[in-house]
PDB file of C-alpha atoms in Angstrom:
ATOM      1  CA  UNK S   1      -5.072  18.262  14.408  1.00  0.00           C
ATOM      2  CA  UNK S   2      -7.432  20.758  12.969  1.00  0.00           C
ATOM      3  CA  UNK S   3      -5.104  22.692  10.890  1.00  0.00           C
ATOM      4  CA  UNK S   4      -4.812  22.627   7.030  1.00  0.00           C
ATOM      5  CA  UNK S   5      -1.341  21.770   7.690  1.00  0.00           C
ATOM      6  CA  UNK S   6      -1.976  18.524   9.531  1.00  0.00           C
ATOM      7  CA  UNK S   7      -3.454  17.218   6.152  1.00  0.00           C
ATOM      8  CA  UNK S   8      -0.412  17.948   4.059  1.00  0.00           C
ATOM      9  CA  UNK S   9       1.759  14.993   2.685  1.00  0.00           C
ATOM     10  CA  UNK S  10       5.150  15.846   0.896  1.00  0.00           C
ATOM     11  CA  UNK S  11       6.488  12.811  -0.928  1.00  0.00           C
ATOM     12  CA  UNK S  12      10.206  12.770  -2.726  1.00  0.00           C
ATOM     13  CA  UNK S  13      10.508  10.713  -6.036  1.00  0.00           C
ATOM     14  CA  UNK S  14      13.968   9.535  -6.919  1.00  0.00           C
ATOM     15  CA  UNK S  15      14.978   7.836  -9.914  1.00  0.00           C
ATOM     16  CA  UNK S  16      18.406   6.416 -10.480  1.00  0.00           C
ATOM     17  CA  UNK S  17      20.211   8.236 -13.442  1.00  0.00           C
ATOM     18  CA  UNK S  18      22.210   5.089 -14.666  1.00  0.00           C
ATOM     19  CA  UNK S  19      18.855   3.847 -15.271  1.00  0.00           C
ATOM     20  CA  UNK S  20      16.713   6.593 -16.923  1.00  0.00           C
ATOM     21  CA  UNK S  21      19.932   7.773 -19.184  1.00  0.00           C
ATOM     22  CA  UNK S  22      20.504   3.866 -20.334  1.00  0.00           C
ATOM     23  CA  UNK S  23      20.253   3.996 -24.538  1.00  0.00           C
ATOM     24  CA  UNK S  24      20.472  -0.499 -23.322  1.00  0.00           C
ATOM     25  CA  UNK S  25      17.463  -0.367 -21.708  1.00  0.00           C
ATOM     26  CA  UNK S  26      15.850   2.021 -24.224  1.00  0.00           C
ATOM     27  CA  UNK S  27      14.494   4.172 -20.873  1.00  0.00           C
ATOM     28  CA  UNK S  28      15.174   7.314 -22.120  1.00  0.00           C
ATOM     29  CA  UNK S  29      12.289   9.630 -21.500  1.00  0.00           C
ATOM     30  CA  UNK S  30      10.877   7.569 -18.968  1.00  0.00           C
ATOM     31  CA  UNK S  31       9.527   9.336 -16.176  1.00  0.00           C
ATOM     32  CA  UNK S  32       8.516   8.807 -12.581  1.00  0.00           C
ATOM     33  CA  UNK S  33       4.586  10.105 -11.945  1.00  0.00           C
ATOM     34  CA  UNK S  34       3.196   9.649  -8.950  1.00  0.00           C
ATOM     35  CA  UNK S  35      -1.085   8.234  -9.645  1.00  0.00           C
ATOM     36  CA  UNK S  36      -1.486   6.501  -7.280  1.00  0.00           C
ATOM     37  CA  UNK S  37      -1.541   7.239  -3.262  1.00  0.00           C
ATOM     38  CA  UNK S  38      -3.211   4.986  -0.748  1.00  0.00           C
ATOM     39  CA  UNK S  39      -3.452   5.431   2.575  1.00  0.00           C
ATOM     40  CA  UNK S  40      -4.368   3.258   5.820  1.00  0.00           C
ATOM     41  CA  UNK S  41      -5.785   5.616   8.631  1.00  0.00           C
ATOM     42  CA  UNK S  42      -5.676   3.281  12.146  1.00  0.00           C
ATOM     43  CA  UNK S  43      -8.141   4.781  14.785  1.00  0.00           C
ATOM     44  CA  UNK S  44      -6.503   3.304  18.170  1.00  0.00           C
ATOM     45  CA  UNK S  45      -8.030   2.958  21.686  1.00  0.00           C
ATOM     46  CA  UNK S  46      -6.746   3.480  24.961  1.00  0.00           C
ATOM     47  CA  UNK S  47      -5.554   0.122  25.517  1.00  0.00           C
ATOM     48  CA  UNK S  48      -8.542  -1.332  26.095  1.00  0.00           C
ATOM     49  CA  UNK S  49      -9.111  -5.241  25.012  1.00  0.00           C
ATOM     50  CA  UNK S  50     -12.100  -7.506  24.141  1.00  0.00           C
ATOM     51  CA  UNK S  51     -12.479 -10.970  25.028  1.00  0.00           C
ATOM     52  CA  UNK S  52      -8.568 -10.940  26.514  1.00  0.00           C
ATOM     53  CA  UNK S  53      -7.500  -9.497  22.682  1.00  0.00           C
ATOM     54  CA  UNK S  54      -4.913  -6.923  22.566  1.00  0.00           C
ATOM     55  CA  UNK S  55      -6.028  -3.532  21.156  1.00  0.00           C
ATOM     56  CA  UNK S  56      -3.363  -2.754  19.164  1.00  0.00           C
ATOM     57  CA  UNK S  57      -3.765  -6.155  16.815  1.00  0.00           C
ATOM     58  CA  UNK S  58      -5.095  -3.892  13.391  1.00  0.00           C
ATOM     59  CA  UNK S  59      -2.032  -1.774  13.898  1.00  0.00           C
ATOM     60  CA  UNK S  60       0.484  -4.985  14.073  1.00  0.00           C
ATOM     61  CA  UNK S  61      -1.380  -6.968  11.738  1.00  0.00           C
ATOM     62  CA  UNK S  62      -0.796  -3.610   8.753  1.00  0.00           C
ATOM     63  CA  UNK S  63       2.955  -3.527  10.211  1.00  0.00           C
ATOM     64  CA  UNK S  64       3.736  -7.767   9.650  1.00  0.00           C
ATOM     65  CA  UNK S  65       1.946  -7.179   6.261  1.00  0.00           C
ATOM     66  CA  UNK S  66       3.942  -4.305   5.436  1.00  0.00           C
ATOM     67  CA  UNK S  67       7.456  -6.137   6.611  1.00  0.00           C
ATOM     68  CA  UNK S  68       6.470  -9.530   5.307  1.00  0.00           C
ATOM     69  CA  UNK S  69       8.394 -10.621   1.996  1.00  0.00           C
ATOM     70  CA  UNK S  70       6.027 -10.849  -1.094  1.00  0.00           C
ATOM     71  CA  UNK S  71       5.989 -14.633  -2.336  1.00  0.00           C
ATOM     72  CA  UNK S  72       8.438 -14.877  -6.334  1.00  0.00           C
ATOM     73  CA  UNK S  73       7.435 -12.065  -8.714  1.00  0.00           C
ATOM     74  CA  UNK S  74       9.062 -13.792 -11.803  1.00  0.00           C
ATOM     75  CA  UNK S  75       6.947 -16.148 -13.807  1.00  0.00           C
ATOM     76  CA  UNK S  76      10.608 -18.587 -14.774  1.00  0.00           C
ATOM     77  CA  UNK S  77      11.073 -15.916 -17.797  1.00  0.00           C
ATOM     78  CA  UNK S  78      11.648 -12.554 -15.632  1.00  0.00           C
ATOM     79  CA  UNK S  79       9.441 -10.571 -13.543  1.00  0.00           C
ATOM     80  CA  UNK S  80       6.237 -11.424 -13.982  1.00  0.00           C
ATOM     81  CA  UNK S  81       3.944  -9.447 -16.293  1.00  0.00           C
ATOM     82  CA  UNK S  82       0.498  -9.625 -14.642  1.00  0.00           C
ATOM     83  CA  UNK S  83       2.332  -7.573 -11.477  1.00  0.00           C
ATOM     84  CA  UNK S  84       4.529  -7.279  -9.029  1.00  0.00           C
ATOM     85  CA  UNK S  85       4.317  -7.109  -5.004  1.00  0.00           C
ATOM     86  CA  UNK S  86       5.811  -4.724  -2.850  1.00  0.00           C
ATOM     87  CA  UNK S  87       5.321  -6.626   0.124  1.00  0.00           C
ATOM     88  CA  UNK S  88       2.074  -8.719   1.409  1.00  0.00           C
ATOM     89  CA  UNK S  89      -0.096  -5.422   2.174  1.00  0.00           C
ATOM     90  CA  UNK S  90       0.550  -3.863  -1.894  1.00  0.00           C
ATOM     91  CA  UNK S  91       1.175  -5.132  -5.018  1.00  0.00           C
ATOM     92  CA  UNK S  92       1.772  -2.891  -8.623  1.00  0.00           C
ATOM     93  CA  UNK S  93      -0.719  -4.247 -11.517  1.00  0.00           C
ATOM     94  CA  UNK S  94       1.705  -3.377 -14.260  1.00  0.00           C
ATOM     95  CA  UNK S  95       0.521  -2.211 -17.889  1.00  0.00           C
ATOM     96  CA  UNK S  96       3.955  -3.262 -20.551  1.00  0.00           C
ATOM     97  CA  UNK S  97       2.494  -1.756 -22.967  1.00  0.00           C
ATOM     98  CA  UNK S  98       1.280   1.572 -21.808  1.00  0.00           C
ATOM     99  CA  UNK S  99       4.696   1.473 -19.732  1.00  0.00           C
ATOM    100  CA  UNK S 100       2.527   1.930 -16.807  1.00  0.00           C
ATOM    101  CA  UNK S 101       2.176   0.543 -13.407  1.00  0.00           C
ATOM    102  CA  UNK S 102      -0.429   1.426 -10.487  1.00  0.00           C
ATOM    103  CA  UNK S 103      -0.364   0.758  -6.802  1.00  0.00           C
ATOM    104  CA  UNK S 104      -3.159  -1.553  -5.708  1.00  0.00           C
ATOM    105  CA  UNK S 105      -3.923  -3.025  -1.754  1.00  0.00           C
ATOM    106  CA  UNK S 106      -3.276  -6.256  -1.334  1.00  0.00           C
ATOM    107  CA  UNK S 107      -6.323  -8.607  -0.559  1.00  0.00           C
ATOM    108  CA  UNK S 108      -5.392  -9.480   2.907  1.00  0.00           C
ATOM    109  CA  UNK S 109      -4.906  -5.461   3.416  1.00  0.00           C
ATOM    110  CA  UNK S 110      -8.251  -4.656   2.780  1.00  0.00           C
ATOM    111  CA  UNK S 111      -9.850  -7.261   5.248  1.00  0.00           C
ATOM    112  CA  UNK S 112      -7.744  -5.870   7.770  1.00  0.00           C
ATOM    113  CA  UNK S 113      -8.547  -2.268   5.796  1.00  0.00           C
ATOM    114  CA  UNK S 114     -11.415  -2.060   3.694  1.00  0.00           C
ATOM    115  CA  UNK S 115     -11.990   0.954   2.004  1.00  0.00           C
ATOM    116  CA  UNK S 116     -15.878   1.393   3.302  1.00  0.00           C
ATOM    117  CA  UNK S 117     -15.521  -0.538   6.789  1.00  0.00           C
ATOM    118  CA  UNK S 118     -18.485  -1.842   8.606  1.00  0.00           C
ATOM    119  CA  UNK S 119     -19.156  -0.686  12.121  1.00  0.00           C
ATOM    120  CA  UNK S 120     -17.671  -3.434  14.346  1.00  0.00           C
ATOM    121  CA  UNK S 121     -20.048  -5.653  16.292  1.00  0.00           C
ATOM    122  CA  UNK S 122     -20.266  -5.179  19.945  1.00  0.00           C
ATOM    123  CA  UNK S 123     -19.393  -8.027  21.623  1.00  0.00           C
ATOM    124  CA  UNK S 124     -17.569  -8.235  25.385  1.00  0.00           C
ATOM    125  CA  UNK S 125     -15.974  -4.731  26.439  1.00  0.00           C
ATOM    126  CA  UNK S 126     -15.673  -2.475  23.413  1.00  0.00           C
ATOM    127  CA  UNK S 127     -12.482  -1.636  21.571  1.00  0.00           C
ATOM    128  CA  UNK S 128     -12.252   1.658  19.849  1.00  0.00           C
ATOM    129  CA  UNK S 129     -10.119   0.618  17.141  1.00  0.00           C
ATOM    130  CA  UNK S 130     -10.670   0.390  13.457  1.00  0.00           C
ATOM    131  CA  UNK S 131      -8.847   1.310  10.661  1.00  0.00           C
ATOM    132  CA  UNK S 132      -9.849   2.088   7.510  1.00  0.00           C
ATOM    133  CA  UNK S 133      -7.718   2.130   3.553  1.00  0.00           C
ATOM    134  CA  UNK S 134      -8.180   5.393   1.470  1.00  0.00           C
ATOM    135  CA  UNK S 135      -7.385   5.800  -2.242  1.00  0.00           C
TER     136      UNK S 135
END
């Protein structure tokens, strides 16, 4: 769409109240800020396929990523401290200290993804899809 409202994204943080109001877990005046917004733009074609490929395989391929379990996020004492992953298409790189943590694409996201995509070789009949992650 060409209108400015086609470009407008409303996003609702919730935080638990047991958990920010918790003098145990010393959370008190923690806050939820959203940083951090990625996006993954898929550019679909008509249907059309190359070399007997489905056209709609970038758009699956983000979806499995995005449903698949992450692999254990503890390192045997807790959550692990390096990060933690959402899922196999994004992971948190988490800051302890700073009480910080900020969204990052997963490796296997961004060669589906990649932030500055090439333009896809020709080869067979062409396929008008491409997709493309945005920070």
């Amino acid at each position: 769409s060409d209108s400015i409202e086609a470009g407008l994204l409303t996003l609702v943080l919730k935080g638990n109240a047991s958990y920010f109001n918790n003098p145990e877990l010393n959370t008190r005046g923690v806050s939820l800020e959203l940083e951090d917004l990625i996006t993954v733009h898929l550019m679909e074609s008509d249907g059309t396929t190359v070399n007997g490929a489905g056209a709609h395989g970038k758009q699956q391929a983000v979806k499995n990523l995005l449903a698949e379990a992450p692999d254990d996020n503890s390192n045997g004492a807790g959550l692990d401290v390096d990060g933690y992953y959402l899922n196999r298409a994004f992971f948190f790189v988490i800051d302890r200290s700073s009480q910080r943590a900020h969204l990052q694409p997963s490796a296997r996201l961004l060669e589906l993804c990649p932030f500055n995509p090439m333009r896809p070789a020709v080869t067979g009949s062409m396929v008008m899809e491409t997709c493309v992650t945005r920070r």
